[in-house]
Amino acid sequence: MQQIVFLDSDTLDANVHLHRPDFPHHWQSYPNTAPEQVVARLREASIAIINKVRIGKAELAQLPELRLIALAATGSDNLDLEACRAANVAVCNIRNYSGPSVPEHAMALMLALSRNLFAWRQSLQEGRWQQSGQFCFFDHPIMDLQGKRLGIIGKGTLGQALGERALGIGMEVRYAQSQVGAATEDDRLPLDALLQSSDVVSLHCPLTPYTRHLIGPRELAMMKPGALLINVGRGGLVDEQALLEALANGRLGGAGFDVASVEPPPPDHPLMQALQYPNFILTPHVAWASEESMQRLADQLIDNINAFAAGRRQHRLV
């Protein structure tokens, strides 16, 4: 009988229905798991389910029964995939489950920042409407997105979904030139040219050694004055201290982030410090977490496990 252990079930909302696999098994679930608990909890497991728990070569060496790690997420940077391959442990992940949720969240951040909604709310709380004596007042700039250029870094499923939505409201959409793709696509630009010409830049690429701090002081400085930066990808894509400085000096029009390099970020983290600015929005890594998307994730997770037990390769990374 297969032994299945879910190490961090609290990464899914309690309202999500996680149906059980079709084959005989024993199921053990833990709300969360500390690094020092991983090996003990997986000692007898043949299938591990994880979202953010880290498993590397040292842990795998102590888990001879393990045959599958089923990621309850798309990203795999918490796993040593080469060590999994060497240990003959299969890895599968979740794909294309948050198609509507993430681009809609990115659009919400773009709209809130371009209309300066948080700054207007703060002014209202401070009594500015009453002080103005007029039917309206003009403390904060408002930018229409129609006719503006959206530069998207990452032309995968989510990046293209955002592009389609942006075209629907009249934006011009361009994508960053891929390092491996064809250089002749009409809607692609080299990264520097994309940053220099875009009114909004949105990140939808994976975190790799190449993309870590892809947006740093140099890149922020070359963005158009007043441009917006959206990150619903990975926290490490942006040098967060440089972002804080760009917000402080007023050159950046605003930023909307759903991810941080450390999650949850400590109180002194640059993104937490940036919350003092009304043109910065931070949400707690929930762009993916609509009710519909979480249910699709849960269903696909079990489908991946069923496929593995039946000898089918489905959504395999290893």
mmCIF file of C-alpha atoms in Angstrom:
data_model
loop_
_atom_site.group_PDB
_atom_site.id
_atom_site.type_symbol
_atom_site.label_atom_id
_atom_site.label_comp_id
_atom_site.label_asym_id
_atom_site.label_seq_id
_atom_site.Cartn_x
_atom_site.Cartn_y
_atom_site.Cartn_z
ATOM 1 C CA MET A 1 0.000 0.000 0.000
ATOM 2 C CA GLN A 2 1.283 3.445 -0.931
ATOM 3 C CA GLN A 3 2.128 5.767 1.965
ATOM 4 C CA ILE A 4 1.217 9.375 1.071
ATOM 5 C CA VAL A 5 2.338 12.280 3.253
ATOM 6 C CA PHE A 6 1.325 15.923 2.696
ATOM 7 C CA LEU A 7 3.879 18.041 4.555
ATOM 8 C CA ASP A 8 2.274 21.514 4.357
ATOM 9 C CA SER A 9 -1.469 21.218 3.827
ATOM 10 C CA ASP A 10 -2.104 24.705 5.249
ATOM 11 C CA THR A 11 -0.775 26.087 1.959
ATOM 12 C CA LEU A 12 -4.222 25.224 0.557
ATOM 13 C CA ASP A 13 -7.378 26.862 1.844
ATOM 14 C CA ALA A 14 -9.445 24.704 4.178
ATOM 15 C CA ASN A 15 -12.477 25.140 1.894
ATOM 16 C CA VAL A 16 -10.746 23.364 -1.002
ATOM 17 C CA HIS A 17 -11.957 19.803 -1.503
ATOM 18 C CA LEU A 18 -8.950 17.502 -1.838
ATOM 19 C CA HIS A 19 -10.327 14.165 -2.983
ATOM 20 C CA ARG A 20 -8.281 11.078 -2.239
ATOM 21 C CA PRO A 21 -6.337 9.034 -4.841
ATOM 22 C CA ASP A 22 -8.060 6.097 -6.548
ATOM 23 C CA PHE A 23 -5.642 3.381 -5.420
ATOM 24 C CA PRO A 24 -5.172 1.776 -1.969
ATOM 25 C CA HIS A 25 -3.116 4.080 0.230
ATOM 26 C CA HIS A 26 -2.537 5.482 3.679
ATOM 27 C CA TRP A 27 -2.855 9.280 3.871
ATOM 28 C CA GLN A 28 -1.095 11.467 6.451
ATOM 29 C CA SER A 29 -1.390 15.235 6.409
ATOM 30 C CA TYR A 30 0.506 17.886 8.398
ATOM 31 C CA PRO A 31 -0.508 21.578 8.412
ATOM 32 C CA ASN A 32 3.158 22.601 8.175
ATOM 33 C CA THR A 33 6.579 21.006 8.533
ATOM 34 C CA ALA A 34 9.838 22.470 9.840
ATOM 35 C CA PRO A 35 13.093 21.571 8.036
ATOM 36 C CA GLU A 36 14.229 19.294 10.853
ATOM 37 C CA GLN A 37 10.937 17.333 10.674
ATOM 38 C CA VAL A 38 11.046 16.465 6.958
ATOM 39 C CA VAL A 39 13.003 13.197 7.126
ATOM 40 C CA ALA A 40 11.148 11.808 10.148
ATOM 41 C CA ARG A 41 7.762 12.481 8.598
ATOM 42 C CA LEU A 42 8.700 11.017 5.211
ATOM 43 C CA ARG A 43 10.611 8.009 6.537
ATOM 44 C CA GLU A 44 7.970 5.475 5.410
ATOM 45 C CA ALA A 45 6.446 7.561 2.599
ATOM 46 C CA SER A 46 6.438 6.460 -1.018
ATOM 47 C CA ILE A 47 4.705 9.677 -2.146
ATOM 48 C CA ALA A 48 5.347 13.124 -0.664
ATOM 49 C CA ILE A 49 3.126 16.124 -1.339
ATOM 50 C CA ILE A 50 4.765 19.496 -0.763
ATOM 51 C CA ASN A 51 4.200 23.118 -1.660
ATOM 52 C CA LYS A 52 7.000 25.188 -0.100
ATOM 53 C CA VAL A 53 8.858 22.615 2.025
ATOM 54 C CA ARG A 54 12.463 22.213 0.884
ATOM 55 C CA ILE A 55 13.887 18.795 0.011
ATOM 56 C CA GLY A 56 17.489 18.389 -1.105
ATOM 57 C CA LYS A 57 20.185 15.789 -1.522
ATOM 58 C CA ALA A 58 20.728 15.300 2.218
ATOM 59 C CA GLU A 59 17.060 14.546 2.858
ATOM 60 C CA LEU A 60 16.700 12.274 -0.173
ATOM 61 C CA ALA A 61 19.659 10.171 0.974
ATOM 62 C CA GLN A 62 17.672 9.262 4.084
ATOM 63 C CA LEU A 63 14.407 8.443 2.269
ATOM 64 C CA PRO A 64 14.923 5.156 0.380
ATOM 65 C CA GLU A 65 11.180 4.441 0.149
ATOM 66 C CA LEU A 66 10.331 7.713 -1.580
ATOM 67 C CA ARG A 67 9.259 7.327 -5.214
ATOM 68 C CA LEU A 68 7.333 10.542 -6.030
ATOM 69 C CA ILE A 69 7.329 14.149 -4.906
ATOM 70 C CA ALA A 70 4.063 15.742 -6.010
ATOM 71 C CA LEU A 71 4.362 19.507 -5.950
ATOM 72 C CA ALA A 72 1.199 21.364 -4.996
ATOM 73 C CA ALA A 73 2.524 24.312 -7.004
ATOM 74 C CA THR A 74 4.153 25.144 -10.320
ATOM 75 C CA GLY A 75 7.498 26.394 -9.031
ATOM 76 C CA SER A 76 10.160 23.861 -8.070
ATOM 77 C CA ASP A 77 12.934 26.062 -6.666
ATOM 78 C CA ASN A 78 12.417 24.409 -3.252
ATOM 79 C CA LEU A 79 13.593 21.068 -4.712
ATOM 80 C CA ASP A 80 16.997 19.814 -5.825
ATOM 81 C CA LEU A 81 15.809 18.312 -9.109
ATOM 82 C CA GLU A 82 19.206 16.841 -9.985
ATOM 83 C CA ALA A 83 19.325 15.075 -6.624
ATOM 84 C CA CYS A 84 15.810 13.730 -7.253
ATOM 85 C CA ARG A 85 16.922 12.399 -10.626
ATOM 86 C CA ALA A 86 19.977 10.760 -9.115
ATOM 87 C CA ALA A 87 17.855 9.164 -6.380
ATOM 88 C CA ASN A 88 15.294 7.923 -8.930
ATOM 89 C CA VAL A 89 12.545 10.001 -7.331
ATOM 90 C CA ALA A 90 9.966 11.307 -9.784
ATOM 91 C CA VAL A 91 8.721 14.899 -9.496
ATOM 92 C CA CYS A 92 5.527 16.324 -10.945
ATOM 93 C CA ASN A 93 4.083 19.826 -10.669
ATOM 94 C CA ILE A 94 0.867 21.757 -11.256
ATOM 95 C CA ARG A 95 0.374 23.578 -14.557
ATOM 96 C CA ASN A 96 -2.034 26.085 -16.062
ATOM 97 C CA TYR A 97 -4.360 26.091 -13.056
ATOM 98 C CA SER A 98 -4.327 29.814 -12.266
ATOM 99 C CA GLY A 99 -4.861 31.071 -15.807
ATOM 100 C CA PRO A 100 -7.604 33.571 -14.926
ATOM 101 C CA SER A 101 -6.538 34.376 -11.355
ATOM 102 C CA VAL A 102 -2.944 35.587 -11.765
ATOM 103 C CA PRO A 103 -3.485 37.866 -14.796
ATOM 104 C CA GLU A 104 -6.637 39.289 -13.205
ATOM 105 C CA HIS A 105 -4.637 40.049 -10.057
ATOM 106 C CA ALA A 106 -1.939 41.720 -12.149
ATOM 107 C CA MET A 107 -4.621 43.776 -13.907
ATOM 108 C CA ALA A 108 -6.106 44.765 -10.547
ATOM 109 C CA LEU A 109 -2.707 46.014 -9.374
ATOM 110 C CA MET A 110 -2.181 47.935 -12.627
ATOM 111 C CA LEU A 111 -5.592 49.588 -12.402
ATOM 112 C CA ALA A 112 -5.284 50.442 -8.711
ATOM 113 C CA LEU A 113 -1.878 52.052 -9.259
ATOM 114 C CA SER A 114 -2.717 53.873 -12.488
ATOM 115 C CA ARG A 115 -5.797 55.393 -10.808
ATOM 116 C CA ASN A 116 -3.882 55.993 -7.522
ATOM 117 C CA LEU A 117 -6.725 54.395 -5.582
ATOM 118 C CA PHE A 118 -4.778 53.916 -2.353
ATOM 119 C CA ALA A 119 -3.579 57.529 -2.339
ATOM 120 C CA TRP A 120 -7.143 58.766 -2.850
ATOM 121 C CA ARG A 121 -8.372 56.540 -0.041
ATOM 122 C CA GLN A 122 -5.682 57.927 2.269
ATOM 123 C CA SER A 123 -6.647 61.493 1.376
ATOM 124 C CA LEU A 124 -10.282 60.758 2.155
ATOM 125 C CA GLN A 125 -9.339 59.305 5.521
ATOM 126 C CA GLU A 126 -7.436 62.522 6.239
ATOM 127 C CA GLY A 127 -10.501 64.662 5.496
ATOM 128 C CA ARG A 128 -9.196 66.247 2.275
ATOM 129 C CA TRP A 129 -12.545 66.148 0.469
ATOM 130 C CA GLN A 130 -14.210 68.202 3.151
ATOM 131 C CA GLN A 131 -11.219 70.567 3.330
ATOM 132 C CA SER A 132 -11.285 71.140 -0.438
ATOM 133 C CA GLY A 133 -14.756 72.717 -0.400
ATOM 134 C CA GLN A 134 -15.306 71.462 -3.946
ATOM 135 C CA PHE A 135 -17.120 68.532 -5.551
ATOM 136 C CA CYS A 136 -13.691 66.991 -6.255
ATOM 137 C CA PHE A 137 -10.014 67.693 -5.727
ATOM 138 C CA PHE A 138 -6.815 66.873 -7.625
ATOM 139 C CA ASP A 139 -4.160 65.745 -5.169
ATOM 140 C CA HIS A 140 -3.057 62.633 -7.059
ATOM 141 C CA PRO A 141 -2.376 61.972 -10.746
ATOM 142 C CA ILE A 142 -4.596 59.529 -12.648
ATOM 143 C CA MET A 143 -3.282 57.693 -15.706
ATOM 144 C CA ASP A 144 -5.428 56.005 -18.334
ATOM 145 C CA LEU A 145 -4.071 52.615 -19.368
ATOM 146 C CA GLN A 146 -5.671 52.810 -22.819
ATOM 147 C CA GLY A 147 -2.978 53.633 -25.341
ATOM 148 C CA LYS A 148 -0.127 52.889 -22.939
ATOM 149 C CA ARG A 149 2.518 50.214 -23.524
ATOM 150 C CA LEU A 150 2.606 47.150 -21.307
ATOM 151 C CA GLY A 151 5.946 45.362 -21.290
ATOM 152 C CA ILE A 152 5.666 41.740 -20.150
ATOM 153 C CA ILE A 153 8.708 39.749 -19.108
ATOM 154 C CA GLY A 154 7.782 36.107 -19.640
ATOM 155 C CA LYS A 155 5.655 34.947 -22.562
ATOM 156 C CA GLY A 156 4.276 31.809 -20.975
ATOM 157 C CA THR A 157 0.644 31.007 -20.314
ATOM 158 C CA LEU A 158 0.196 33.678 -17.648
ATOM 159 C CA GLY A 159 2.149 36.372 -19.450
ATOM 160 C CA GLN A 160 0.118 35.853 -22.612
ATOM 161 C CA ALA A 161 -3.134 35.802 -20.629
ATOM 162 C CA LEU A 162 -2.269 39.204 -19.165
ATOM 163 C CA GLY A 163 -1.362 40.435 -22.630
ATOM 164 C CA GLU A 164 -4.767 39.409 -23.974
ATOM 165 C CA ARG A 165 -6.533 41.261 -21.161
ATOM 166 C CA ALA A 166 -4.400 44.356 -21.674
ATOM 167 C CA LEU A 167 -5.183 44.380 -25.395
ATOM 168 C CA GLY A 168 -8.858 44.258 -24.425
ATOM 169 C CA ILE A 169 -8.606 47.616 -22.669
ATOM 170 C CA GLY A 170 -6.648 49.213 -25.500
ATOM 171 C CA MET A 171 -3.056 48.817 -24.316
ATOM 172 C CA GLU A 172 -0.131 48.121 -26.612
ATOM 173 C CA VAL A 173 1.580 44.902 -25.552
ATOM 174 C CA ARG A 174 5.203 43.889 -26.029
ATOM 175 C CA TYR A 175 7.167 40.976 -24.548
ATOM 176 C CA ALA A 176 10.804 40.779 -23.546
ATOM 177 C CA GLN A 177 13.049 38.992 -26.008
ATOM 178 C CA SER A 178 13.613 35.406 -24.908
ATOM 179 C CA GLN A 179 17.156 34.200 -24.417
ATOM 180 C CA VAL A 180 16.283 30.973 -26.237
ATOM 181 C CA GLY A 181 13.380 31.856 -28.516
ATOM 182 C CA ALA A 182 13.282 33.285 -32.002
ATOM 183 C CA ALA A 183 14.472 36.874 -32.319
ATOM 184 C CA THR A 184 12.097 37.628 -35.174
ATOM 185 C CA GLU A 185 8.768 37.756 -33.302
ATOM 186 C CA ASP A 186 7.154 41.125 -33.965
ATOM 187 C CA ASP A 187 5.823 41.542 -30.426
ATOM 188 C CA ARG A 188 9.200 41.061 -28.712
ATOM 189 C CA LEU A 189 11.841 43.601 -27.737
ATOM 190 C CA PRO A 190 15.268 43.308 -26.090
ATOM 191 C CA LEU A 191 14.897 43.755 -22.345
ATOM 192 C CA ASP A 192 16.536 47.187 -22.205
ATOM 193 C CA ALA A 193 14.354 48.516 -25.017
ATOM 194 C CA LEU A 194 11.273 47.065 -23.351
ATOM 195 C CA LEU A 195 12.069 48.751 -20.036
ATOM 196 C CA GLN A 196 12.854 52.080 -21.676
ATOM 197 C CA SER A 197 9.629 52.204 -23.700
ATOM 198 C CA SER A 198 6.986 50.668 -21.408
ATOM 199 C CA ASP A 199 4.546 52.557 -19.210
ATOM 200 C CA VAL A 200 3.884 49.381 -17.211
ATOM 201 C CA VAL A 201 6.260 46.445 -16.772
ATOM 202 C CA SER A 202 4.910 43.128 -15.469
ATOM 203 C CA LEU A 203 7.015 40.110 -14.444
ATOM 204 C CA HIS A 204 5.822 36.585 -15.292
ATOM 205 C CA CYS A 205 9.048 34.585 -15.588
ATOM 206 C CA PRO A 206 10.500 31.840 -13.380
ATOM 207 C CA LEU A 207 13.232 32.493 -10.835
ATOM 208 C CA THR A 208 16.531 31.085 -12.120
ATOM 209 C CA PRO A 209 20.175 32.047 -11.586
ATOM 210 C CA TYR A 210 19.828 34.179 -14.735
ATOM 211 C CA THR A 211 16.633 35.973 -13.674
ATOM 212 C CA ARG A 212 17.527 36.603 -10.013
ATOM 213 C CA HIS A 213 17.595 40.394 -9.565
ATOM 214 C CA LEU A 214 16.699 40.734 -13.231
ATOM 215 C CA ILE A 215 15.325 44.137 -12.248
ATOM 216 C CA GLY A 216 17.984 45.958 -10.241
ATOM 217 C CA PRO A 217 19.196 49.563 -9.864
ATOM 218 C CA ARG A 218 20.307 49.764 -13.495
ATOM 219 C CA GLU A 219 17.009 48.475 -14.878
ATOM 220 C CA LEU A 220 14.886 50.621 -12.568
ATOM 221 C CA ALA A 221 16.862 53.696 -13.623
ATOM 222 C CA MET A 222 16.202 53.064 -17.304
ATOM 223 C CA MET A 223 12.430 52.696 -16.870
ATOM 224 C CA LYS A 224 10.293 55.640 -17.957
ATOM 225 C CA PRO A 225 9.698 58.238 -15.226
ATOM 226 C CA GLY A 226 6.314 57.459 -13.665
ATOM 227 C CA ALA A 227 6.249 53.881 -14.981
ATOM 228 C CA LEU A 228 4.601 51.106 -12.970
ATOM 229 C CA LEU A 229 6.253 47.799 -12.005
ATOM 230 C CA ILE A 230 4.149 44.692 -11.327
ATOM 231 C CA ASN A 231 5.566 41.468 -9.899
ATOM 232 C CA VAL A 232 3.270 38.469 -9.493
ATOM 233 C CA GLY A 233 6.078 36.056 -10.417
ATOM 234 C CA ARG A 234 8.809 35.487 -7.830
ATOM 235 C CA GLY A 235 10.216 37.841 -5.216
ATOM 236 C CA GLY A 236 13.835 37.298 -6.190
ATOM 237 C CA LEU A 237 13.251 38.694 -9.675
ATOM 238 C CA VAL A 238 13.593 42.234 -8.289
ATOM 239 C CA ASP A 239 16.299 43.787 -6.131
ATOM 240 C CA GLU A 240 13.878 44.845 -3.416
ATOM 241 C CA GLN A 241 16.221 47.355 -1.747
ATOM 242 C CA ALA A 242 16.658 49.068 -5.106
ATOM 243 C CA LEU A 243 12.880 49.119 -5.519
ATOM 244 C CA LEU A 244 12.470 50.786 -2.117
ATOM 245 C CA GLU A 245 14.953 53.457 -3.141
ATOM 246 C CA ALA A 246 13.178 54.001 -6.477
ATOM 247 C CA LEU A 247 9.892 54.541 -4.646
ATOM 248 C CA ALA A 248 11.567 56.854 -2.122
ATOM 249 C CA ASN A 249 13.071 59.118 -4.793
ATOM 250 C CA GLY A 250 9.745 59.376 -6.629
ATOM 251 C CA ARG A 251 11.018 58.377 -10.041
ATOM 252 C CA LEU A 252 8.936 55.212 -10.185
ATOM 253 C CA GLY A 253 5.230 55.849 -10.591
ATOM 254 C CA GLY A 254 4.316 52.881 -8.411
ATOM 255 C CA ALA A 255 4.749 49.172 -7.869
ATOM 256 C CA GLY A 256 2.425 46.285 -7.128
ATOM 257 C CA PHE A 257 3.920 43.089 -5.720
ATOM 258 C CA ASP A 258 2.364 39.766 -4.728
ATOM 259 C CA VAL A 259 5.669 38.067 -3.906
ATOM 260 C CA ALA A 260 8.716 38.684 -1.749
ATOM 261 C CA SER A 261 12.212 37.227 -1.601
ATOM 262 C CA VAL A 262 11.412 36.008 1.927
ATOM 263 C CA GLU A 263 7.866 34.833 2.655
ATOM 264 C CA PRO A 264 6.521 35.951 5.006
ATOM 265 C CA PRO A 265 8.821 38.997 4.983
ATOM 266 C CA PRO A 266 10.109 40.237 8.355
ATOM 267 C CA PRO A 267 9.020 43.713 9.517
ATOM 268 C CA ASP A 268 12.306 45.307 8.361
ATOM 269 C CA HIS A 269 12.100 43.789 4.860
ATOM 270 C CA PRO A 270 12.310 46.390 2.052
ATOM 271 C CA LEU A 271 8.815 45.552 0.804
ATOM 272 C CA MET A 272 7.362 46.008 4.278
ATOM 273 C CA GLN A 273 9.135 49.366 4.511
ATOM 274 C CA ALA A 274 7.729 50.305 1.103
ATOM 275 C CA LEU A 275 4.185 50.067 2.479
ATOM 276 C CA GLN A 276 4.644 53.617 3.789
ATOM 277 C CA TYR A 277 4.137 54.809 0.211
ATOM 278 C CA PRO A 278 0.564 54.926 -1.134
ATOM 279 C CA ASN A 279 1.845 54.030 -4.621
ATOM 280 C CA PHE A 280 3.089 50.645 -3.433
ATOM 281 C CA ILE A 281 0.752 47.670 -3.037
ATOM 282 C CA LEU A 282 1.799 44.370 -1.490
ATOM 283 C CA THR A 283 -0.446 41.314 -1.334
ATOM 284 C CA PRO A 284 0.592 38.073 0.444
ATOM 285 C CA HIS A 285 1.308 35.745 -2.508
ATOM 286 C CA VAL A 286 -2.399 35.277 -3.252
ATOM 287 C CA ALA A 287 -2.549 36.163 -6.966
ATOM 288 C CA TRP A 288 -3.059 32.466 -7.693
ATOM 289 C CA ALA A 289 -5.545 31.870 -4.880
ATOM 290 C CA SER A 290 -9.011 32.425 -6.277
ATOM 291 C CA GLU A 291 -11.418 29.730 -5.092
ATOM 292 C CA GLU A 292 -11.655 28.385 -8.620
ATOM 293 C CA SER A 293 -7.891 28.219 -9.117
ATOM 294 C CA MET A 294 -7.251 26.484 -5.798
ATOM 295 C CA GLN A 295 -9.806 23.817 -6.636
ATOM 296 C CA ARG A 296 -8.212 23.264 -10.048
ATOM 297 C CA LEU A 297 -4.848 22.907 -8.316
ATOM 298 C CA ALA A 298 -6.205 20.364 -5.822
ATOM 299 C CA ASP A 299 -7.877 18.322 -8.562
ATOM 300 C CA GLN A 300 -4.747 18.317 -10.717
ATOM 301 C CA LEU A 301 -2.564 17.366 -7.752
ATOM 302 C CA ILE A 302 -4.512 14.154 -7.189
ATOM 303 C CA ASP A 303 -4.724 13.493 -10.928
ATOM 304 C CA ASN A 304 -0.914 13.683 -11.097
ATOM 305 C CA ILE A 305 -0.609 11.169 -8.253
ATOM 306 C CA ASN A 306 -3.152 8.833 -9.869
ATOM 307 C CA ALA A 307 -1.238 9.040 -13.155
ATOM 308 C CA PHE A 308 2.035 8.148 -11.426
ATOM 309 C CA ALA A 309 0.458 5.131 -9.708
ATOM 310 C CA ALA A 310 -0.918 3.990 -13.062
ATOM 311 C CA GLY A 311 2.502 4.273 -14.736
ATOM 312 C CA ARG A 312 1.683 7.376 -16.799
ATOM 313 C CA ARG A 313 3.997 10.364 -17.117
ATOM 314 C CA GLN A 314 1.984 13.486 -16.349
ATOM 315 C CA HIS A 315 3.411 16.946 -15.671
ATOM 316 C CA ARG A 316 6.797 15.433 -14.881
ATOM 317 C CA LEU A 317 9.818 17.582 -14.055
ATOM 318 C CA VAL A 318 11.838 14.456 -13.225
#
